[in-house]
mmCIF file of C-alpha atoms in Angstrom:
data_model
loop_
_atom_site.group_PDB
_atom_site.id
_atom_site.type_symbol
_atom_site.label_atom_id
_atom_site.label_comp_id
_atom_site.label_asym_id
_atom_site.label_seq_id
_atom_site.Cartn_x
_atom_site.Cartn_y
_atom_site.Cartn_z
ATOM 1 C CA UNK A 1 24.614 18.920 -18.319
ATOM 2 C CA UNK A 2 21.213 19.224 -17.539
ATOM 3 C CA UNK A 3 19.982 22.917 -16.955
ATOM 4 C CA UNK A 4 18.781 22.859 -13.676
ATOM 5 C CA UNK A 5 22.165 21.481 -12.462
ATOM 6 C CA UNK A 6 23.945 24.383 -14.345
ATOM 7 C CA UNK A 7 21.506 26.578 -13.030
ATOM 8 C CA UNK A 8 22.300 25.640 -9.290
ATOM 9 C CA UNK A 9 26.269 25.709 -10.138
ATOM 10 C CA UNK A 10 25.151 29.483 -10.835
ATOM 11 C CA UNK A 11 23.548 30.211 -8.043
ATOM 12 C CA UNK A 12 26.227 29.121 -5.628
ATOM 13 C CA UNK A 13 28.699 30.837 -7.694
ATOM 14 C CA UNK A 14 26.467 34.062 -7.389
ATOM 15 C CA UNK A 15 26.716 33.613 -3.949
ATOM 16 C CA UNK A 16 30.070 32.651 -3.025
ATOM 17 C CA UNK A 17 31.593 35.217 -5.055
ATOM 18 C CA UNK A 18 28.576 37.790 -5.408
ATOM 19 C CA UNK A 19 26.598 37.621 -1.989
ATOM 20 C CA UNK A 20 23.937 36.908 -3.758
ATOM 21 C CA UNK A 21 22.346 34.500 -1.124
ATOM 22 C CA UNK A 22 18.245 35.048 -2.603
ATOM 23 C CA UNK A 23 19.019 32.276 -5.043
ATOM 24 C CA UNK A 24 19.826 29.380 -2.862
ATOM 25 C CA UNK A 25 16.630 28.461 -2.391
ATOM 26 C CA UNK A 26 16.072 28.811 -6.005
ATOM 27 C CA UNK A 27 19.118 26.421 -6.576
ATOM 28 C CA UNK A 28 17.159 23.949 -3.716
ATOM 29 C CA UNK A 29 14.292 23.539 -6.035
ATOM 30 C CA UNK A 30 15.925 22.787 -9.173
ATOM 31 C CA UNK A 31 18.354 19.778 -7.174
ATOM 32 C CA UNK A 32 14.992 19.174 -5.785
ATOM 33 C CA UNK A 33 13.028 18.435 -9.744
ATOM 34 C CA UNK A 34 16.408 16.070 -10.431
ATOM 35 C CA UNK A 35 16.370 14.298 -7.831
ATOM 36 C CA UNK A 36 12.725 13.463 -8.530
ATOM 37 C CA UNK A 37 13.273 12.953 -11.870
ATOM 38 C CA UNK A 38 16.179 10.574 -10.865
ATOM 39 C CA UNK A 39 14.019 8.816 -8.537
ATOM 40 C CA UNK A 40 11.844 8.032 -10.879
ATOM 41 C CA UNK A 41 14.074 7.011 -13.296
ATOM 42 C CA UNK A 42 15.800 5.076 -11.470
ATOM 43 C CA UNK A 43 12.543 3.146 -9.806
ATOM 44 C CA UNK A 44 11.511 2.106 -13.332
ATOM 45 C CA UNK A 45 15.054 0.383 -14.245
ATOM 46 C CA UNK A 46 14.659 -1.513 -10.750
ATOM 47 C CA UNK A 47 10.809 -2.019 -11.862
ATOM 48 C CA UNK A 48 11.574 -3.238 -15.293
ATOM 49 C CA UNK A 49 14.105 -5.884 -13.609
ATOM 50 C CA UNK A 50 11.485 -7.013 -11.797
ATOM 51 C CA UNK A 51 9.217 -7.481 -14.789
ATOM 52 C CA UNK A 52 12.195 -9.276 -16.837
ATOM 53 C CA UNK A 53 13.121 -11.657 -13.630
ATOM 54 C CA UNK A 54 8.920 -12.628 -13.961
ATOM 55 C CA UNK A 55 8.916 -13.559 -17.313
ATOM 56 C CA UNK A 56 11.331 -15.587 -17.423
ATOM 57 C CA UNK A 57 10.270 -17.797 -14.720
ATOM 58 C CA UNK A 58 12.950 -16.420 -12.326
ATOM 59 C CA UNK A 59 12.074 -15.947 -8.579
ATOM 60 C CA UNK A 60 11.338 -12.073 -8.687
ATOM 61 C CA UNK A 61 11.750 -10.389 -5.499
ATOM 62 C CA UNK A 62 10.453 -7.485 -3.915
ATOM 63 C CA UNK A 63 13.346 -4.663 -4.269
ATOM 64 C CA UNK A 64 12.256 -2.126 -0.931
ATOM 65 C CA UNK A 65 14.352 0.591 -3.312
ATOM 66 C CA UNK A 66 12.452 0.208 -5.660
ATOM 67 C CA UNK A 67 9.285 1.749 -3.537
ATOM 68 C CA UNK A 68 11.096 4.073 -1.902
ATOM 69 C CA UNK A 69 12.330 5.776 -4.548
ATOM 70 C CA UNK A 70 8.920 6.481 -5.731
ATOM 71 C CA UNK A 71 7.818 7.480 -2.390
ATOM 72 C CA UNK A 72 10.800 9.932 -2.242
ATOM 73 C CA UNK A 73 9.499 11.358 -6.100
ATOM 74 C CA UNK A 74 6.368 11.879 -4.967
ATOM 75 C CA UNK A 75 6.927 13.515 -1.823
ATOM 76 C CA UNK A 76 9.770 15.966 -4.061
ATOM 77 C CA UNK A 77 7.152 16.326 -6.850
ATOM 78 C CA UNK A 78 4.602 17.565 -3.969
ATOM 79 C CA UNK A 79 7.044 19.813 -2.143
ATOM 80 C CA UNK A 80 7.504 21.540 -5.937
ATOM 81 C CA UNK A 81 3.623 21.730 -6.470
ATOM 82 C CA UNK A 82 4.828 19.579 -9.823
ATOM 83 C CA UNK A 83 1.080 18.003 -10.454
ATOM 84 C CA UNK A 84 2.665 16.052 -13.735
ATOM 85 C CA UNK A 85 5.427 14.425 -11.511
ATOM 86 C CA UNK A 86 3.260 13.976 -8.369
ATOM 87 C CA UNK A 87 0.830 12.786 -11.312
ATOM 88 C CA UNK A 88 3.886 9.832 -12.568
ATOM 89 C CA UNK A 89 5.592 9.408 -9.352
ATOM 90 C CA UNK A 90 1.915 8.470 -7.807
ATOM 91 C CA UNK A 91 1.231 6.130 -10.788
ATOM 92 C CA UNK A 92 4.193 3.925 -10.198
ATOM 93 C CA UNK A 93 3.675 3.416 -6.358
ATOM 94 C CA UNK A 94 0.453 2.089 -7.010
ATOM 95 C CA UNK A 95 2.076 0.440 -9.526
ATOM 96 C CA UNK A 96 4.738 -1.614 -6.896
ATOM 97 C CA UNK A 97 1.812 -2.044 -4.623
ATOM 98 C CA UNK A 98 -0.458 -3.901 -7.111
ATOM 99 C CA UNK A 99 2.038 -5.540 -9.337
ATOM 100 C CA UNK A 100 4.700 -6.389 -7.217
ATOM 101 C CA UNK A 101 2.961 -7.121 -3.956
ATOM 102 C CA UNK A 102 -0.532 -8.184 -5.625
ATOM 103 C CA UNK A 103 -2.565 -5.713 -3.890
ATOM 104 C CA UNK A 104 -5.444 -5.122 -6.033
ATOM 105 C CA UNK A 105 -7.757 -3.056 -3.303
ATOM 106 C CA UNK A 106 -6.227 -0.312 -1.811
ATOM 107 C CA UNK A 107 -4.348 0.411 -4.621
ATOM 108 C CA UNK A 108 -7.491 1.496 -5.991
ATOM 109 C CA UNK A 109 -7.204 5.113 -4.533
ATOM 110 C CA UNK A 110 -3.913 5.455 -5.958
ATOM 111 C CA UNK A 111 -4.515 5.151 -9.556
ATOM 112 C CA UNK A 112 -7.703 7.348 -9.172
ATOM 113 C CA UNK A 113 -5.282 10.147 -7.642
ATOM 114 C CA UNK A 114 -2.596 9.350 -10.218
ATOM 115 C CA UNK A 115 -5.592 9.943 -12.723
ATOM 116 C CA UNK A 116 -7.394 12.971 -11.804
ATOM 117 C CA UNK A 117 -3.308 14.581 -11.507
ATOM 118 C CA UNK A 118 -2.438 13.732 -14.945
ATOM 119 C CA UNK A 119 -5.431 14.964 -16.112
ATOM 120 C CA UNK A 120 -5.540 18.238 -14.166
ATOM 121 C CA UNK A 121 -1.696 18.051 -15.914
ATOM 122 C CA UNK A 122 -2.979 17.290 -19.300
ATOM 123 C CA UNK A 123 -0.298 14.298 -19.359
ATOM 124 C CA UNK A 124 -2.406 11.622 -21.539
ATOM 125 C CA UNK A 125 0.040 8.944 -21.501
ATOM 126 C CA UNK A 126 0.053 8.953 -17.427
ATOM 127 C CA UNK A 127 -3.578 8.849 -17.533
ATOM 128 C CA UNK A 128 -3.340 5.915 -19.781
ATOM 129 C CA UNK A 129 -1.603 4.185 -17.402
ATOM 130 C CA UNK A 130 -3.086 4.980 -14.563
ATOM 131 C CA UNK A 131 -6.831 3.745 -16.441
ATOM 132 C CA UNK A 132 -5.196 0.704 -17.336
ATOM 133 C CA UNK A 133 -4.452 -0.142 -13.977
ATOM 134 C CA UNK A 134 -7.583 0.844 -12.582
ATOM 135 C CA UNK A 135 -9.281 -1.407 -14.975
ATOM 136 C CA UNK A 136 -7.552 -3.757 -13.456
ATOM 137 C CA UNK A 137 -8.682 -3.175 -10.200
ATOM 138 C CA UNK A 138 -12.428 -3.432 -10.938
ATOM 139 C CA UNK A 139 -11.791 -6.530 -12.856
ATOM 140 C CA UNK A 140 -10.747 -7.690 -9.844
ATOM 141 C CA UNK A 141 -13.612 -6.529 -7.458
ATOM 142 C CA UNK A 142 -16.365 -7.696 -9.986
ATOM 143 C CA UNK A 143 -17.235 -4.141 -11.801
ATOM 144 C CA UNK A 144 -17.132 -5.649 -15.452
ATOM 145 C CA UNK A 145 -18.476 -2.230 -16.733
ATOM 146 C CA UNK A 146 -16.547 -0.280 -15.130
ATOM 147 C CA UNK A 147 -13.325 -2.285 -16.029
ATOM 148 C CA UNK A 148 -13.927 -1.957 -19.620
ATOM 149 C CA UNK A 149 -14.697 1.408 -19.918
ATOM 150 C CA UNK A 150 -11.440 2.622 -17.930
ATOM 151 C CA UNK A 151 -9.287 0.290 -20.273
ATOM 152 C CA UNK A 152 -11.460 1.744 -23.431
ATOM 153 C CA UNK A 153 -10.593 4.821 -22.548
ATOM 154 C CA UNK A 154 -7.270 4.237 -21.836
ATOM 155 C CA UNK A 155 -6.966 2.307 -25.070
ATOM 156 C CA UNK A 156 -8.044 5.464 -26.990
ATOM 157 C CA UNK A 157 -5.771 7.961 -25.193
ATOM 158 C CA UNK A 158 -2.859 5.572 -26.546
ATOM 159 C CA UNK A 159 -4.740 5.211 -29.856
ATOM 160 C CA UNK A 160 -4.713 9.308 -30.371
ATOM 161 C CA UNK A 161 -1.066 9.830 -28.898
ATOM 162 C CA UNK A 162 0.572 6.919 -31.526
ATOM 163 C CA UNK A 163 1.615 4.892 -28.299
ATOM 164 C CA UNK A 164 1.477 1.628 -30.616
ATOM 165 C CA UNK A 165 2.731 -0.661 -28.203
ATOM 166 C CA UNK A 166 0.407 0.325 -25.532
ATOM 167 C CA UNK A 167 -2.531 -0.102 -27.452
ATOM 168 C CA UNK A 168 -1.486 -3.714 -28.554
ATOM 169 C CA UNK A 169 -0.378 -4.261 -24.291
ATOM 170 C CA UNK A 170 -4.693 -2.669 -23.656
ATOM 171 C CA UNK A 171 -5.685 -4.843 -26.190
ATOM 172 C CA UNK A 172 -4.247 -8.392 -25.105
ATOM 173 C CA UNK A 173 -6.117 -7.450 -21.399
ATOM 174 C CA UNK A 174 -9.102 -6.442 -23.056
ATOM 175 C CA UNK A 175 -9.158 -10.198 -24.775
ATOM 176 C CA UNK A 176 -8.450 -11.407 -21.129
ATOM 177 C CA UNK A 177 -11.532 -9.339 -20.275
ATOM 178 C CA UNK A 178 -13.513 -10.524 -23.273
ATOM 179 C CA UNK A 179 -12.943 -14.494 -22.214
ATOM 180 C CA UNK A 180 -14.148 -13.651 -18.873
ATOM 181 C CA UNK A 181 -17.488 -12.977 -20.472
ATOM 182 C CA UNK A 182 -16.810 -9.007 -21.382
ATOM 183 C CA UNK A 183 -18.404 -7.868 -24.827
ATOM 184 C CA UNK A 184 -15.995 -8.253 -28.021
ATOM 185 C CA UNK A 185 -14.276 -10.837 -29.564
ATOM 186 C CA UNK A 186 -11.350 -12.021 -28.113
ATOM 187 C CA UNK A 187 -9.147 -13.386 -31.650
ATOM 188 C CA UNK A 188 -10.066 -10.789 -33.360
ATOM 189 C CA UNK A 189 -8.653 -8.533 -30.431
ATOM 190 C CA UNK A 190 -5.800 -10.957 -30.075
ATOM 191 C CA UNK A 191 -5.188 -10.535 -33.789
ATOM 192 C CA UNK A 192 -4.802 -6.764 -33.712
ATOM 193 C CA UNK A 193 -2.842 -6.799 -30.888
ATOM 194 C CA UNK A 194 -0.012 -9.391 -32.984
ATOM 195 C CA UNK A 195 0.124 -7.095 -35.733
ATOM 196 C CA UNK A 196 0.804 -3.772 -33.631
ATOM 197 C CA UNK A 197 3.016 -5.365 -31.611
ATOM 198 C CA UNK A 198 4.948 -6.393 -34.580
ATOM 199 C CA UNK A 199 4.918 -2.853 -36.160
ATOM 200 C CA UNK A 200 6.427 -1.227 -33.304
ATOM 201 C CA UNK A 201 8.912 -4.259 -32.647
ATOM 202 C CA UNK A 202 6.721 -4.861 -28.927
ATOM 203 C CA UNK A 203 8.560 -8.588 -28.546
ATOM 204 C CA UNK A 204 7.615 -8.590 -24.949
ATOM 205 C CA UNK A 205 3.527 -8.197 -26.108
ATOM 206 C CA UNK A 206 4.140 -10.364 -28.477
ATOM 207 C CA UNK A 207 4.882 -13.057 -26.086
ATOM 208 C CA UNK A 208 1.560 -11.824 -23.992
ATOM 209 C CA UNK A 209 -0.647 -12.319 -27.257
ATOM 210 C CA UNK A 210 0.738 -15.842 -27.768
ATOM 211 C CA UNK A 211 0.488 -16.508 -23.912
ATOM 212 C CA UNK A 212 -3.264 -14.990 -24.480
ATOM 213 C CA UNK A 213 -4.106 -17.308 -27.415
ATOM 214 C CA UNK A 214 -2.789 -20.206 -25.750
ATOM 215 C CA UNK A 215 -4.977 -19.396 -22.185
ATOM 216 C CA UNK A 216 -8.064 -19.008 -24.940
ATOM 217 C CA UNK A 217 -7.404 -22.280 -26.505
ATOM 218 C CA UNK A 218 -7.838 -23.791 -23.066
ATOM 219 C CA UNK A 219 -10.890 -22.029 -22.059
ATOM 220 C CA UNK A 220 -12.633 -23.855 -25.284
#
């Protein structure tokens, strides 16, 4: 059982049998940090549905539970003064917003929040994400510059925490960046991105990389 459950079976044990009332609140906060957790949790399973449905050509859906369980972590996380949750839960609803609903603007603020939490947190691999995304976002608004150097950075946050499969995901976008005229060469990208993808068994990239090299084959 996780510890902050035990710890609130405590607490109402200390007060139904001890009077000791002081620790309710106590007991509040730790339901309060599962729940979040849980929220999250259980917002990425409904996200990575989502992500499966797309691939494989299925009609993927908008899931309004899937939203509002991030909205509910982040509000928790918040409440807690939890800047590493607030830092995650904030990350994946601008995540919905701009993958899900395609909102590539106002999403903007949202990653830069997510951002400047995880690294007031010192959570890399949030930040990673979050500078991923933003690179997306001024990819999409024009700021070439700027879009490489967020998913750069990103890219090297993954590089020093061993997140393999992330840095093969950064690399396949930064050949998508490349072909759009970005500095680089996209093979050679696309070829580094096959072979990390294969070391940490990354089928999904994989798939992207081909997808990638087929989209390049085109543009020639």
């Amino acid at each position: 059982m996780d510890d902050r459950l035990i710890e609130a079976r405590e607490r109402y044990e200390a007060a139904l049998f001890a009077g000791a009332e002081d620790g309710l609140d106590a007991a509040d906060r730790a339901l309060d940090a599962v729940e979040a957790d849980t929220a999250v949790a259980r917002g990425r399973i409904r996200h990575a549905r989502y992500l499966s449905a797309r691939a494989a050509g299925e009609q993927a859906a908008e899931d309004p539970a899937e939203i509002a369980l991030f909205e509910r972590a982040l509000a928790l996380y918040e409440a807690l003064d939890d800047t590493r949750g607030a830092a995650e839960a904030q990350f994946w609803v601008g995540c919905y917003h701009q993958v899900v609903r395609g909102d590539m603007d106002t999403t903007e603020a949202m990653f830069a929040r997510a951002r400047d939490l995880a690294e007031a947190a010192g959570d890399d691999l949030i930040r990673s994400y979050a500078l991923r995304h933003l690179a997306f976002a001024a990819q999409h608004a024009g700021r070439t510059d700027e879009a490489h150097a967020a998913l750069a950075e990103s890219t090297r946050l993954r590089r020093d925490l061993g997140f393999t499969a992330g840095v093969a995901a950064n690399l396949v976008a930064q050949a998508h960046f490349t072909a759009e005229g970005g500095p680089g060469d996209a093979s050679a990208l696309l070829d580094e991105a096959a072979t990390l993808a294969s070391d940490s068994g990354a089928h999904a990239v994989a798939g992207w990389v081909l997808e990638a090299r087929t989209e390049l084959t085109r543009r020639r």
